[in-house]
Amino acid sequence: LQAAKRIQGALIRPAPSEDYELDMAARYISAREVCGDLYEFLRYGPQQLGIALADVSGKGTAAALYGAVAIGILRSLAPQKPSAPEMLTVLNRMLLERQIEGHFITLTYGIWQPKSRTLHLANAGMPLPILIRKGQAQQIRVEGVPLGLLDHAGYQETAVTLEKGDVLALFSDGLLEAANPQHEEFGHRRLEKVLRGHALQPVEEILEAVFAEITRFERGRPRRDDQTLLVARVH
């Protein structure tokens, strides 16, 4: 398990160093030795960037291995520069061909175009992304069926034009479902409050603030699920 943890850490790549006019940071915290959540950055050349965040059903080694398969497929498809819905459609088909019984993947995929400051989003069952703009929080309505469940699942695209200073958060449901000893869940409202309160800080500090608040909320209760957060700010 420790070897698997090291390999998984090597598979997950940091945010790209190239200037896509976004400041980005991401982090996952595992409920077990290895994580069933993942994130990925895919370069579509110097003009576009693919951004993925996913959650494999279940936890532990089987989920991590299925996630590694998904990362490999994403990286193999990136040179073709598929649109966000195309990426999810092909990924769904390829996962069905490699189906591991009882496992499916929820995934948000976005393509960022710096010149137009447009983010093209498609979603396969992940929580709705949160956009913080001028101190206000809003959820981006983009939905779809998880990957690896249904043949011929279709995915829609939502295009969002971002402004300088906007903060975008993609996250797994492990953040929302973090629970305190009274069995209350952290939920959207608390997450949005932390994001609003720290939106002017560097993205790494936003990550720190969110995970610190969740840890305080849990008050020592064991983590029930993997928790992953990706934060991006337009500059």
Tab-separated table of C-alpha atoms in Angstrom:
chain	number	residue	atom	x	y	z
A	1	LEU	CA	0.000	0.000	0.000
A	2	GLN	CA	2.842	2.393	0.712
A	3	ALA	CA	4.362	1.613	-2.691
A	4	ALA	CA	0.962	2.190	-4.317
A	5	LYS	CA	0.705	5.532	-2.506
A	6	ARG	CA	4.100	6.618	-3.864
A	7	ILE	CA	3.183	5.568	-7.402
A	8	GLN	CA	-0.126	7.397	-7.194
A	9	GLY	CA	1.668	10.522	-5.999
A	10	ALA	CA	3.924	10.316	-9.046
A	11	LEU	CA	0.945	9.917	-11.403
A	12	ILE	CA	-0.816	13.068	-10.201
A	13	ARG	CA	0.849	16.006	-11.933
A	14	PRO	CA	1.093	19.522	-10.492
A	15	ALA	CA	-0.550	22.498	-12.160
A	16	PRO	CA	1.374	23.506	-15.307
A	17	SER	CA	4.028	26.177	-14.982
A	18	GLU	CA	3.098	27.813	-18.304
A	19	ASP	CA	1.090	31.025	-18.075
A	20	TYR	CA	-2.482	30.226	-19.030
A	21	GLU	CA	-3.631	33.409	-17.240
A	22	LEU	CA	-4.771	31.227	-14.355
A	23	ASP	CA	-3.309	30.736	-10.903
A	24	MET	CA	-4.075	27.114	-10.003
A	25	ALA	CA	-3.601	24.810	-7.047
A	26	ALA	CA	-5.017	21.391	-6.213
A	27	ARG	CA	-4.796	18.896	-3.383
A	28	TYR	CA	-6.288	15.580	-2.370
A	29	ILE	CA	-6.525	14.016	1.085
A	30	SER	CA	-7.086	10.258	1.170
A	31	ALA	CA	-9.503	8.495	3.478
A	32	ARG	CA	-7.213	5.445	3.214
A	33	GLU	CA	-3.626	4.762	2.140
A	34	VAL	CA	-4.431	5.436	-1.520
A	35	CYS	CA	-6.960	7.813	-3.016
A	36	GLY	CA	-9.910	7.226	-5.343
A	37	ASP	CA	-10.021	10.910	-6.319
A	38	LEU	CA	-7.805	12.395	-9.006
A	39	TYR	CA	-7.123	15.590	-10.894
A	40	GLU	CA	-5.283	16.183	-14.131
A	41	PHE	CA	-4.058	19.033	-16.338
A	42	LEU	CA	-3.868	18.368	-20.080
A	43	ARG	CA	-2.042	20.771	-22.381
A	44	TYR	CA	-3.885	21.451	-25.628
A	45	GLY	CA	-0.866	23.395	-26.863
A	46	PRO	CA	-0.066	26.933	-25.643
A	47	GLN	CA	-3.578	28.272	-26.252
A	48	GLN	CA	-5.815	25.842	-24.312
A	49	LEU	CA	-5.669	23.791	-21.143
A	50	GLY	CA	-7.776	20.769	-20.186
A	51	ILE	CA	-8.646	20.508	-16.489
A	52	ALA	CA	-10.138	17.343	-14.975
A	53	LEU	CA	-11.240	16.401	-11.491
A	54	ALA	CA	-12.701	12.966	-10.812
A	55	ASP	CA	-13.955	10.651	-8.098
A	56	VAL	CA	-13.952	6.860	-8.506
A	57	SER	CA	-16.749	5.042	-6.682
A	58	GLY	CA	-15.520	3.259	-3.599
A	59	LYS	CA	-12.244	3.782	-1.801
A	60	GLY	CA	-8.861	2.142	-1.453
A	61	THR	CA	-6.672	0.242	-3.879
A	62	ALA	CA	-9.320	-0.843	-6.416
A	63	ALA	CA	-10.588	2.735	-6.771
A	64	ALA	CA	-7.035	4.064	-7.115
A	65	LEU	CA	-6.223	1.539	-9.857
A	66	TYR	CA	-9.398	2.394	-11.765
A	67	GLY	CA	-8.455	6.062	-11.418
A	68	ALA	CA	-5.021	5.313	-12.860
A	69	VAL	CA	-6.719	3.735	-15.897
A	70	ALA	CA	-8.803	6.908	-16.318
A	71	ILE	CA	-5.705	9.123	-16.148
A	72	GLY	CA	-4.035	7.016	-18.825
A	73	ILE	CA	-7.052	7.322	-21.110
A	74	LEU	CA	-7.290	11.097	-20.567
A	75	ARG	CA	-3.618	11.547	-21.454
A	76	SER	CA	-3.924	9.349	-24.543
A	77	LEU	CA	-6.894	11.388	-25.832
A	78	ALA	CA	-5.473	14.861	-25.118
A	79	PRO	CA	-3.353	15.134	-28.332
A	80	GLN	CA	-6.606	14.911	-30.327
A	81	LYS	CA	-7.858	18.028	-28.462
A	82	PRO	CA	-11.422	16.776	-27.986
A	83	SER	CA	-14.125	19.138	-26.747
A	84	ALA	CA	-15.272	18.656	-23.157
A	85	PRO	CA	-18.388	16.596	-24.119
A	86	GLU	CA	-16.329	14.553	-26.601
A	87	MET	CA	-13.768	13.761	-23.919
A	88	LEU	CA	-16.453	12.466	-21.565
A	89	THR	CA	-18.209	10.501	-24.322
A	90	VAL	CA	-15.048	8.689	-25.420
A	91	LEU	CA	-13.882	8.147	-21.854
A	92	ASN	CA	-17.275	6.644	-20.994
A	93	ARG	CA	-17.051	4.237	-23.923
A	94	MET	CA	-13.500	3.164	-23.111
A	95	LEU	CA	-14.295	2.625	-19.435
A	96	LEU	CA	-17.277	0.462	-20.375
A	97	GLU	CA	-14.922	-1.658	-22.488
A	98	ARG	CA	-12.669	-2.083	-19.431
A	99	GLN	CA	-15.472	-2.323	-16.883
A	100	ILE	CA	-14.463	-3.314	-13.384
A	101	GLU	CA	-17.540	-4.654	-11.650
A	102	GLY	CA	-19.113	-2.218	-9.225
A	103	HIS	CA	-16.982	0.779	-10.163
A	104	PHE	CA	-17.847	3.968	-12.010
A	105	ILE	CA	-16.322	7.440	-12.188
A	106	THR	CA	-17.758	10.914	-11.726
A	107	LEU	CA	-15.718	13.574	-13.518
A	108	THR	CA	-15.808	17.276	-14.337
A	109	TYR	CA	-13.849	18.270	-17.429
A	110	GLY	CA	-13.153	21.806	-18.547
A	111	ILE	CA	-11.211	23.383	-21.399
A	112	TRP	CA	-9.815	26.809	-20.610
A	113	GLN	CA	-9.157	29.250	-23.459
A	114	PRO	CA	-7.079	32.160	-22.130
A	115	LYS	CA	-7.530	34.464	-25.139
A	116	SER	CA	-11.302	34.601	-24.771
A	117	ARG	CA	-11.231	33.846	-21.023
A	118	THR	CA	-13.813	31.146	-21.674
A	119	LEU	CA	-14.143	27.876	-19.789
A	120	HIS	CA	-16.005	25.085	-21.604
A	121	LEU	CA	-17.334	22.644	-19.013
A	122	ALA	CA	-18.922	19.194	-19.128
A	123	ASN	CA	-19.844	17.157	-16.087
A	124	ALA	CA	-20.401	13.461	-15.424
A	125	GLY	CA	-21.971	13.345	-11.991
A	126	MET	CA	-19.599	15.559	-9.982
A	127	PRO	CA	-20.789	18.302	-7.602
A	128	LEU	CA	-21.518	21.547	-9.441
A	129	PRO	CA	-18.447	23.830	-9.658
A	130	ILE	CA	-18.550	27.011	-7.574
A	131	LEU	CA	-17.665	30.421	-9.017
A	132	ILE	CA	-16.755	33.295	-6.690
A	133	ARG	CA	-17.151	36.691	-8.354
A	134	LYS	CA	-16.944	40.021	-6.508
A	135	GLY	CA	-17.672	38.385	-3.184
A	136	GLN	CA	-20.670	36.391	-4.400
A	137	ALA	CA	-20.861	32.614	-4.870
A	138	GLN	CA	-22.769	30.846	-7.604
A	139	GLN	CA	-22.943	27.235	-8.758
A	140	ILE	CA	-22.319	26.542	-12.449
A	141	ARG	CA	-25.180	24.404	-13.729
A	142	VAL	CA	-23.617	21.575	-15.697
A	143	GLU	CA	-24.727	17.988	-15.160
A	144	GLY	CA	-24.472	14.497	-16.656
A	145	VAL	CA	-24.392	10.752	-16.009
A	146	PRO	CA	-21.331	9.189	-14.284
A	147	LEU	CA	-18.823	7.436	-16.547
A	148	GLY	CA	-18.735	3.674	-16.957
A	149	LEU	CA	-22.429	3.101	-16.261
A	150	LEU	CA	-24.479	3.582	-19.441
A	151	ASP	CA	-23.874	3.023	-23.144
A	152	HIS	CA	-24.472	6.040	-25.361
A	153	ALA	CA	-24.570	8.523	-22.467
A	154	GLY	CA	-24.633	12.066	-23.834
A	155	TYR	CA	-22.951	15.106	-22.299
A	156	GLN	CA	-23.747	18.792	-22.618
A	157	GLU	CA	-21.345	21.718	-22.608
A	158	THR	CA	-21.671	24.917	-20.616
A	159	ALA	CA	-19.444	27.842	-21.626
A	160	VAL	CA	-18.588	30.384	-18.920
A	161	THR	CA	-16.756	33.640	-19.588
A	162	LEU	CA	-14.592	34.437	-16.589
A	163	GLU	CA	-13.412	37.843	-15.409
A	164	LYS	CA	-10.181	38.989	-13.815
A	165	GLY	CA	-10.227	38.029	-10.146
A	166	ASP	CA	-12.835	35.272	-10.519
A	167	VAL	CA	-12.168	32.179	-8.398
A	168	LEU	CA	-13.350	28.768	-9.600
A	169	ALA	CA	-13.524	25.710	-7.338
A	170	LEU	CA	-13.865	22.110	-8.543
A	171	PHE	CA	-14.188	19.508	-5.793
A	172	SER	CA	-15.230	15.978	-4.916
A	173	ASP	CA	-18.261	15.188	-2.759
A	174	GLY	CA	-15.936	14.182	0.068
A	175	LEU	CA	-15.708	17.884	0.991
A	176	LEU	CA	-19.475	18.360	1.139
A	177	GLU	CA	-20.073	15.087	2.997
A	178	ALA	CA	-17.412	15.621	5.673
A	179	ALA	CA	-19.295	15.109	8.951
A	180	ASN	CA	-18.940	16.280	12.555
A	181	PRO	CA	-19.666	14.131	15.640
A	182	GLN	CA	-23.343	15.213	15.443
A	183	HIS	CA	-23.515	13.715	11.919
A	184	GLU	CA	-24.009	17.134	10.298
A	185	GLU	CA	-22.406	17.453	6.862
A	186	PHE	CA	-20.103	20.311	5.893
A	187	GLY	CA	-22.263	21.059	2.853
A	188	HIS	CA	-22.339	23.703	0.116
A	189	ARG	CA	-23.169	26.652	2.351
A	190	ARG	CA	-20.094	26.271	4.553
A	191	LEU	CA	-17.829	25.610	1.565
A	192	GLU	CA	-19.086	28.723	-0.237
A	193	LYS	CA	-18.591	30.798	2.922
A	194	VAL	CA	-14.918	29.761	3.221
A	195	LEU	CA	-14.304	30.365	-0.494
A	196	ARG	CA	-15.898	33.828	-0.331
A	197	GLY	CA	-13.978	34.740	2.800
A	198	HIS	CA	-10.581	33.865	1.306
A	199	ALA	CA	-11.182	34.647	-2.376
A	200	LEU	CA	-8.639	37.499	-2.426
A	201	GLN	CA	-5.829	35.321	-1.058
A	202	PRO	CA	-3.374	33.226	-3.129
A	203	VAL	CA	-4.898	29.982	-4.377
A	204	GLU	CA	-2.650	27.868	-2.130
A	205	GLU	CA	-3.959	29.771	0.883
A	206	ILE	CA	-7.547	29.194	-0.256
A	207	LEU	CA	-6.805	25.446	-0.293
A	208	GLU	CA	-5.291	25.657	3.189
A	209	ALA	CA	-8.291	27.582	4.517
A	210	VAL	CA	-10.849	25.111	3.146
A	211	PHE	CA	-9.112	21.998	4.434
A	212	ALA	CA	-8.389	23.639	7.806
A	213	GLU	CA	-12.065	24.558	8.180
A	214	ILE	CA	-13.158	21.025	7.284
A	215	THR	CA	-10.714	19.576	9.828
A	216	ARG	CA	-12.100	21.889	12.517
A	217	PHE	CA	-15.639	20.921	11.529
A	218	GLU	CA	-14.909	17.172	11.717
A	219	ARG	CA	-13.430	17.586	15.240
A	220	GLY	CA	-11.392	14.411	15.041
A	221	ARG	CA	-14.054	12.266	13.406
A	222	PRO	CA	-12.445	9.781	10.956
A	223	ARG	CA	-12.613	10.885	7.318
A	224	ARG	CA	-15.389	8.992	5.506
A	225	ASP	CA	-14.313	9.737	1.952
A	226	ASP	CA	-11.431	11.120	-0.082
A	227	GLN	CA	-11.433	14.915	-0.297
A	228	THR	CA	-10.121	16.776	-3.354
A	229	LEU	CA	-10.188	20.457	-4.208
A	230	LEU	CA	-8.906	22.366	-7.247
A	231	VAL	CA	-8.912	26.174	-7.142
A	232	ALA	CA	-8.189	28.517	-10.061
A	233	ARG	CA	-8.131	32.320	-10.209
A	234	VAL	CA	-8.100	34.411	-13.383
A	235	HIS	CA	-5.298	36.980	-13.449
